[in-house]
CSV table of C-alpha atoms in Angstrom, one decimal:
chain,number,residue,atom,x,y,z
A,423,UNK,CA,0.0,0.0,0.0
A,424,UNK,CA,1.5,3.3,-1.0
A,425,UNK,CA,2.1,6.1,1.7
A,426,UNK,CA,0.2,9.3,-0.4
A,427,UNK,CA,1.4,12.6,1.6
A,428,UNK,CA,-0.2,15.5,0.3
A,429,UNK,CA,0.4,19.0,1.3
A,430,UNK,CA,3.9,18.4,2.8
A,431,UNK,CA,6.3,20.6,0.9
A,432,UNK,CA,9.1,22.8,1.9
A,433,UNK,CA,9.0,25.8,0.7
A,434,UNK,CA,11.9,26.0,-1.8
A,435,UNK,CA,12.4,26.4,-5.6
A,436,UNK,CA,15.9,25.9,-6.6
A,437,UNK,CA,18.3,22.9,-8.5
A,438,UNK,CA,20.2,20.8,-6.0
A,439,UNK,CA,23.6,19.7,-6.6
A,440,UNK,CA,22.7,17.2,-9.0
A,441,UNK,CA,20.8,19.9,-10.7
A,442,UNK,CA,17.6,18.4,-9.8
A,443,UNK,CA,14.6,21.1,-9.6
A,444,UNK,CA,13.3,21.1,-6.0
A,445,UNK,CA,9.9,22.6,-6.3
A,446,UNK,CA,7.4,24.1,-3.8
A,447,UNK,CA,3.8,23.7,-2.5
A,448,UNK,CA,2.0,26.6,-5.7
A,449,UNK,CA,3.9,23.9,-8.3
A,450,UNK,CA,2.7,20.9,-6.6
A,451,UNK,CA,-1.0,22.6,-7.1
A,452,UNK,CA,0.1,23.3,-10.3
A,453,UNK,CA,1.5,19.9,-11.2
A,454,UNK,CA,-1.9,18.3,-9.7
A,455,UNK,CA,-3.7,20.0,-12.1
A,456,UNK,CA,-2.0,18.9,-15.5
A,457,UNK,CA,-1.0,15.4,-14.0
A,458,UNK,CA,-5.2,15.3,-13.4
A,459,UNK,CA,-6.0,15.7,-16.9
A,460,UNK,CA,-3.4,13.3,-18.1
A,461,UNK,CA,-5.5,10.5,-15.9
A,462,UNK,CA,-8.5,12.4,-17.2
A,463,UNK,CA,-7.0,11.7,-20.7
A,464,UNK,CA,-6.0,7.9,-20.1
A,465,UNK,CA,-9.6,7.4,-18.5
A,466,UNK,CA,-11.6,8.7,-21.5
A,467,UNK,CA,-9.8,6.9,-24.1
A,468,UNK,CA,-10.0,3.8,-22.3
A,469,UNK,CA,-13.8,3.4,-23.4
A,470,UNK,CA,-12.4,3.6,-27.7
A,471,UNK,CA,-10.2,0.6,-27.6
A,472,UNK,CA,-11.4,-2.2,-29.7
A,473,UNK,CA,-10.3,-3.9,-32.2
A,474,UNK,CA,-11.1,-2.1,-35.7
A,475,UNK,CA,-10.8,1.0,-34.2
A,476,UNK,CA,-7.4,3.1,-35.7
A,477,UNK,CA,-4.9,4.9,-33.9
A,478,UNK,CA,-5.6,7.6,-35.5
A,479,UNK,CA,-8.5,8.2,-34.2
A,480,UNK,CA,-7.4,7.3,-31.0
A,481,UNK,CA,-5.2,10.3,-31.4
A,482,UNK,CA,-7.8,12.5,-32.6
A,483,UNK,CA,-9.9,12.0,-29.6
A,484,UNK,CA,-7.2,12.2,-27.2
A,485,UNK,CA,-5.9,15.5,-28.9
A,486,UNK,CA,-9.6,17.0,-29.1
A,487,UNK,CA,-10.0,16.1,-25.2
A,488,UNK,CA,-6.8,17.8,-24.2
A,489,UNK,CA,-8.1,21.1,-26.3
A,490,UNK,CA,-11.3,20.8,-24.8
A,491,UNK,CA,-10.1,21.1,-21.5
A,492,UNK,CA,-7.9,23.8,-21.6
A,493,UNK,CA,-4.7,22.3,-22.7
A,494,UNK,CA,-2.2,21.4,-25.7
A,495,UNK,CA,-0.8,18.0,-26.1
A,496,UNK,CA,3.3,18.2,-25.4
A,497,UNK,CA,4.1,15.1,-27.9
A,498,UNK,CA,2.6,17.0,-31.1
A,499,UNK,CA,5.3,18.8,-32.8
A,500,UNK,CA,7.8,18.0,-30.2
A,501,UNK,CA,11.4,17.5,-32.0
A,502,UNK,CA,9.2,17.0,-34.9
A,503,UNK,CA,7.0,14.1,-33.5
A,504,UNK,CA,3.5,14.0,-35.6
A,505,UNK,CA,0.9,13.4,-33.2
A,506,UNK,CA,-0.7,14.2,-30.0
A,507,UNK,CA,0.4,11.1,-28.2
A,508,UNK,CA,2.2,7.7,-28.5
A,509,UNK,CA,0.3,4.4,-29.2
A,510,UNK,CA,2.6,1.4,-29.2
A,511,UNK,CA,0.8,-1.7,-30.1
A,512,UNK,CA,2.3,-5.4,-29.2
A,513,UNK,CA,6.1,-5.4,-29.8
A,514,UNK,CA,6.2,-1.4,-30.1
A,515,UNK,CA,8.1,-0.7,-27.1
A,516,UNK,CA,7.4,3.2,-27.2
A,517,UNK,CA,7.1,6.4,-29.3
A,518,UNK,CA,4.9,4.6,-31.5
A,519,UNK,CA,3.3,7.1,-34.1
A,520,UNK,CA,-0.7,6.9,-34.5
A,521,UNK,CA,-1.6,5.9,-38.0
A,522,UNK,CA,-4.7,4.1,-40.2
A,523,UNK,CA,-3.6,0.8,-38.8
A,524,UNK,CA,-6.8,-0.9,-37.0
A,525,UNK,CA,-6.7,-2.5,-33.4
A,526,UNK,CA,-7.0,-6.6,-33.9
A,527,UNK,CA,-8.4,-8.8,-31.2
A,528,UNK,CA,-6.0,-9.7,-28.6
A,529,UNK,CA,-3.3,-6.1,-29.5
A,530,UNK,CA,-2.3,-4.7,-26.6
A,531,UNK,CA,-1.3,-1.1,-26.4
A,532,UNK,CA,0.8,1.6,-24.5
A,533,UNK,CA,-1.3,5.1,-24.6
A,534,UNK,CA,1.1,7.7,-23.8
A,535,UNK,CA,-0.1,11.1,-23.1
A,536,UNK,CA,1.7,14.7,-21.9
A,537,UNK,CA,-0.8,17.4,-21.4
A,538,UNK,CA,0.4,21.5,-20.9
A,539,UNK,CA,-1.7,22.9,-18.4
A,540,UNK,CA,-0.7,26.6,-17.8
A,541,UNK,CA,3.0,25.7,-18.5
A,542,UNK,CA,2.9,22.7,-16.2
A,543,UNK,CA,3.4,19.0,-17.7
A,544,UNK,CA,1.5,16.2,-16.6
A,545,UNK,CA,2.7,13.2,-18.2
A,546,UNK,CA,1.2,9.5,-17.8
A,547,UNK,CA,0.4,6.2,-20.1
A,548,UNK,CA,-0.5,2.9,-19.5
A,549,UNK,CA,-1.9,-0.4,-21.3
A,550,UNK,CA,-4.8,-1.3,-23.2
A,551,UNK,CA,-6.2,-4.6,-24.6
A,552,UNK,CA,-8.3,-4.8,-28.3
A,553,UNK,CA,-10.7,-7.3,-27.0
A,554,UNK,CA,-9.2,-10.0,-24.6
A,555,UNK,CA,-5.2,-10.5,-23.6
A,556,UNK,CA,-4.0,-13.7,-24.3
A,557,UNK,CA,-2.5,-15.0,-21.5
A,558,UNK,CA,1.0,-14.4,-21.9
A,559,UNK,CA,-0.2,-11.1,-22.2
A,560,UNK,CA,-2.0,-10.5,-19.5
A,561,UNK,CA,0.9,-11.9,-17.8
A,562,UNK,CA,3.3,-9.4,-18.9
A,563,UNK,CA,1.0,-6.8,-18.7
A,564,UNK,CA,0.4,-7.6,-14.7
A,565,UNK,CA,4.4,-7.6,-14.5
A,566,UNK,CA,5.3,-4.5,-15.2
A,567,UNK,CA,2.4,-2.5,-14.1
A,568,UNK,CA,3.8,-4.2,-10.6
A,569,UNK,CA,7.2,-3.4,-11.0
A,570,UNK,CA,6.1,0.3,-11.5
A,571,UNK,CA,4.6,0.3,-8.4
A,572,UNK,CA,7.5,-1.7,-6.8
A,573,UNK,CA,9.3,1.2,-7.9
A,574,UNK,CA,7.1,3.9,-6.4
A,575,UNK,CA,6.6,2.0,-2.8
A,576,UNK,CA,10.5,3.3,-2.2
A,577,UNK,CA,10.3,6.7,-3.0
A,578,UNK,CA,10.9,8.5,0.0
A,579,UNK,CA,13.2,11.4,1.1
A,580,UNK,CA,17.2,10.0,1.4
A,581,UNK,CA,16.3,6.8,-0.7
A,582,UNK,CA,18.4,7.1,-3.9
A,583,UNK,CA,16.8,7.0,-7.9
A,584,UNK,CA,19.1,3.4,-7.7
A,585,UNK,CA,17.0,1.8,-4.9
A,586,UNK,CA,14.1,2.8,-7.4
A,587,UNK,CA,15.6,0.9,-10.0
A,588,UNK,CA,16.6,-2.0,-8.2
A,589,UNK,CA,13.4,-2.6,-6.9
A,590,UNK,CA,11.9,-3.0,-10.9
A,591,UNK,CA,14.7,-5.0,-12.0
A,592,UNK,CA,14.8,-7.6,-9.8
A,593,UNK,CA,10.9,-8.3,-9.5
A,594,UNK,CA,11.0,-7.7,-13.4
A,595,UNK,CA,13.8,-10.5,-14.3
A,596,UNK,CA,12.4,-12.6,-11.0
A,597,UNK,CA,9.7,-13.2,-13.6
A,598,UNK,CA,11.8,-14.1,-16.2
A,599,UNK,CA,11.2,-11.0,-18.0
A,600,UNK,CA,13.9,-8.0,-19.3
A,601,UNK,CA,13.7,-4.7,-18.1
A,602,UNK,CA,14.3,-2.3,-21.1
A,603,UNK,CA,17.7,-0.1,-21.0
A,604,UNK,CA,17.3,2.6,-23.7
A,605,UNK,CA,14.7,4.4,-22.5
A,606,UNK,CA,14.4,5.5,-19.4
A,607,UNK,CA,12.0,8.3,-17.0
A,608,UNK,CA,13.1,11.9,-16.2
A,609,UNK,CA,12.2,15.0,-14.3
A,610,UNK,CA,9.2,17.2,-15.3
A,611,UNK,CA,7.5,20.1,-14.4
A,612,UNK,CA,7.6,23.3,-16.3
A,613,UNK,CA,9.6,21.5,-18.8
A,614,UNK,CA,8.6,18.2,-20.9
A,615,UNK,CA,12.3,16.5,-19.9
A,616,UNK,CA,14.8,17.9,-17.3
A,617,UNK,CA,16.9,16.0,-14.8
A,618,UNK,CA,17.2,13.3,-13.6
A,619,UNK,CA,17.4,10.1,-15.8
A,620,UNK,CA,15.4,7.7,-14.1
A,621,UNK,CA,16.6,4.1,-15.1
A,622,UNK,CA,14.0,1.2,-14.3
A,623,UNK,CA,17.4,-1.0,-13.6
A,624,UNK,CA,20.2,-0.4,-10.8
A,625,UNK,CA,21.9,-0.9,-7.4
A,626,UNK,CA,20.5,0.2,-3.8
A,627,UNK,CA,22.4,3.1,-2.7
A,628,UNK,CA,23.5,4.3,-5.8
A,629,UNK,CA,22.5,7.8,-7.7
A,630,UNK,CA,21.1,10.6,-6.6
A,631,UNK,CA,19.0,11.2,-3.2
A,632,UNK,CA,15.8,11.7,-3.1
A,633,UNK,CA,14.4,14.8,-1.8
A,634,UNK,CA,11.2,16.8,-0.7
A,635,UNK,CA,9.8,18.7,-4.1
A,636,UNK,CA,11.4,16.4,-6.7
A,637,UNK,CA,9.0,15.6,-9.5
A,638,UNK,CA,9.8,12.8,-12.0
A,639,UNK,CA,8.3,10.2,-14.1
A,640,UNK,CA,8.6,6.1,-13.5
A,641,UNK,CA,7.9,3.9,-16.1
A,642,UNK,CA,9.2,0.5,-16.4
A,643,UNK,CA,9.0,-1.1,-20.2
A,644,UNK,CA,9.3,-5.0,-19.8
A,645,UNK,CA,9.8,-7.2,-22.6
A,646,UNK,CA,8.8,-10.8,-22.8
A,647,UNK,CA,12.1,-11.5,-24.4
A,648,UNK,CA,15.3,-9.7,-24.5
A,649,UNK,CA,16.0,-6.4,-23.8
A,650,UNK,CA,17.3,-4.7,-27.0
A,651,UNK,CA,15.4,-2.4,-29.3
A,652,UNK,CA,15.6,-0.9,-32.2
A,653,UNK,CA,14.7,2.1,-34.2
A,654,UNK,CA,12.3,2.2,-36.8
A,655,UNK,CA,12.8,4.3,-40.2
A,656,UNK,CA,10.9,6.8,-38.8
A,657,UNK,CA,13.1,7.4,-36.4
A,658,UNK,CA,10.9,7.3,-33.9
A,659,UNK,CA,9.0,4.1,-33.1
A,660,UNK,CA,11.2,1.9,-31.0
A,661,UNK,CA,10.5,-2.0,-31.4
A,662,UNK,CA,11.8,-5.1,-29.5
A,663,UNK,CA,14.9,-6.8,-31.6
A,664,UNK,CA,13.4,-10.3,-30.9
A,665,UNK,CA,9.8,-9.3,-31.5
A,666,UNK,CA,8.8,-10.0,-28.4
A,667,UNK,CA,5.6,-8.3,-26.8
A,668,UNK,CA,6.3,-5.1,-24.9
A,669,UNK,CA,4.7,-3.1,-22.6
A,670,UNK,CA,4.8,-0.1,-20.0
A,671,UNK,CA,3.2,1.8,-17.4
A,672,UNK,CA,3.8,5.1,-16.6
A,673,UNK,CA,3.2,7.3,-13.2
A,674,UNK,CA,4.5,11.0,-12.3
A,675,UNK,CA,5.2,11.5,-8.5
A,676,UNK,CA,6.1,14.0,-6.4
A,677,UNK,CA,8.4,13.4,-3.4
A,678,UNK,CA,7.0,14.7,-0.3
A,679,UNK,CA,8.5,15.3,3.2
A,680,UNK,CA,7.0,11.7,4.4
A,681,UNK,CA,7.0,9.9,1.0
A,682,UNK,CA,5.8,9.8,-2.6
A,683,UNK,CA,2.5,11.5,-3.9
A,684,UNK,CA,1.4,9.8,-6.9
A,685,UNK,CA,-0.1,12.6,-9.6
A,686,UNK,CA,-1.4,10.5,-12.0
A,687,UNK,CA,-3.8,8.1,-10.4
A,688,UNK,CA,-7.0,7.4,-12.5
A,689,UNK,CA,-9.8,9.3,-11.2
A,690,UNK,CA,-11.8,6.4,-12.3
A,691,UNK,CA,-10.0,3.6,-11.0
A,692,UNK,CA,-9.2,2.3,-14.7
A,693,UNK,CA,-4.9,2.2,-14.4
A,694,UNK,CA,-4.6,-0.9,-14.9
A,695,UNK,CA,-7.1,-2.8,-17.2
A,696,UNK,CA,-8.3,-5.8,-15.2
A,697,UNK,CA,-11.3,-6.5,-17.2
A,698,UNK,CA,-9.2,-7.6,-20.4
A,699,UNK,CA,-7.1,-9.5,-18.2
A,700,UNK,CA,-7.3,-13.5,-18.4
């Protein structure tokens, strides 16, 4: 069960030493705000998956909601990425580009969404399922979305971002699973990407400490195979070498005097997609 502190930040605004922001109670109001309308996001789109249906207009909606409610999408345009979000289906491991291709039974999917809300980004994704998971699915799909929150139960003040990944490596591979190494989280706030790197893989006492007023993204990708990727043509779409299924789950915290504040729960209790689940 995770410890959710709200309301317990010193009052500071400055980069540590590791040039880490260290934010203050207004941007943790702020940062609630955007990181709500990411879940928001995640939630609505939820009730579109099915097979037939394309990305595209998976995008579309997700874009058109984001407008709607008073903010732009972060992904669209961003280093000169088409879309308003990423939809990685089966072996896509991330940054997969939303396209005509239609949902088959059995696909699962990453939906990856950033919304800018008044200059604050609140950045989330998780899986989907196009019908039912097949079981090996469903199992890999439980994996990582526990290995995510592995990783969040040890966010605390004077843990290190290396206890964070340990924590997901070692449940990941105890299931005979690879934890991805070429992509990683990072630090976000008024900015899409800032410091630090957070790897889903590590040692315990090793990296950076974790203080009050840090915010970051977690989020594990777990292959059923091997660990390498590779970039498609587009340079963009990153895909497991061995075609192996892939999948990830993604949470922004905030680090808080007594422990971790989650941002991006779903206000509807839809995170994780039991009901596709064999």
């Amino acid at each position: 069960m995770l410890n959710l502190i709200k309301d317990l930040f010193l009052d500071t605004g400055h980069l540590n030493k590791d040039g880490i922001r260290i934010h203050n109670e207004k941007d943790l109001a702020e940062m609630r705000r955007a990181c709500k309308l990411a879940a928001d996001t995640l939630d609505m789109i939820g009730n579109h998956v099915e097979p037939g249906v394309t990305t595209e207009k998976l995008n579309t909606l997700c874009h058109e909601y984001m407008l709607d409610n008073g903010s732009t999408p972060a992904t669209l345009g961003y280093r000169g990425f088409p879309k308003s979000c990423c939809i990685s289906i089966n072996h896509v491991v991330c940054h997969g580009i939303p396209s005509t291709k239609r949902l088959k039974e059995n696909d699962i999917l990453n939906i990856d969404v950033t919304c800018i809300l008044d200059g604050w980004f609140g950045d989330s994704s998780r899986m989907y399922v196009a019908g039912q998971a097949t079981k090996k699915a469903s199992r890999l799909i439980r994996v990582t979305h526990d290995a995510l929150m592995r990783g969040i139960s040890v966010v605390k003040p004077g843990n290190t971002f290396g206890d964070i990944g340990e924590a997901i490596q070692q449940y990941v591979e105890s299931k005979k699973m690879s934890v991805v190494r070429d992509f990683c989280g990072h630090g976000v706030g008024t900015t899409f990407h800032s410091a630090p790197n957070v790897l889903h893989f590590g040692k315990k006492n090793t990296g950076a400490v974790l203080q009050t007023g840090m915010f970051f993204t977690i989020e594990p990708m777990v292959n059923l195979g091997r660990p390498e990727t590779k970039i498609l043509a587009d340079n963009w779409t990153a895909v497991t070498k061995d075609k192996s299924l892939s999948a990830q789950f993604e949470h922004t915290v905030a680090v808080t005097t007594e422990g971790v504040e989650v941002l991006t729960l779903s206000p509807m209790d839809k995170f994780f997609p039991s009901s596709k689940i064999s």
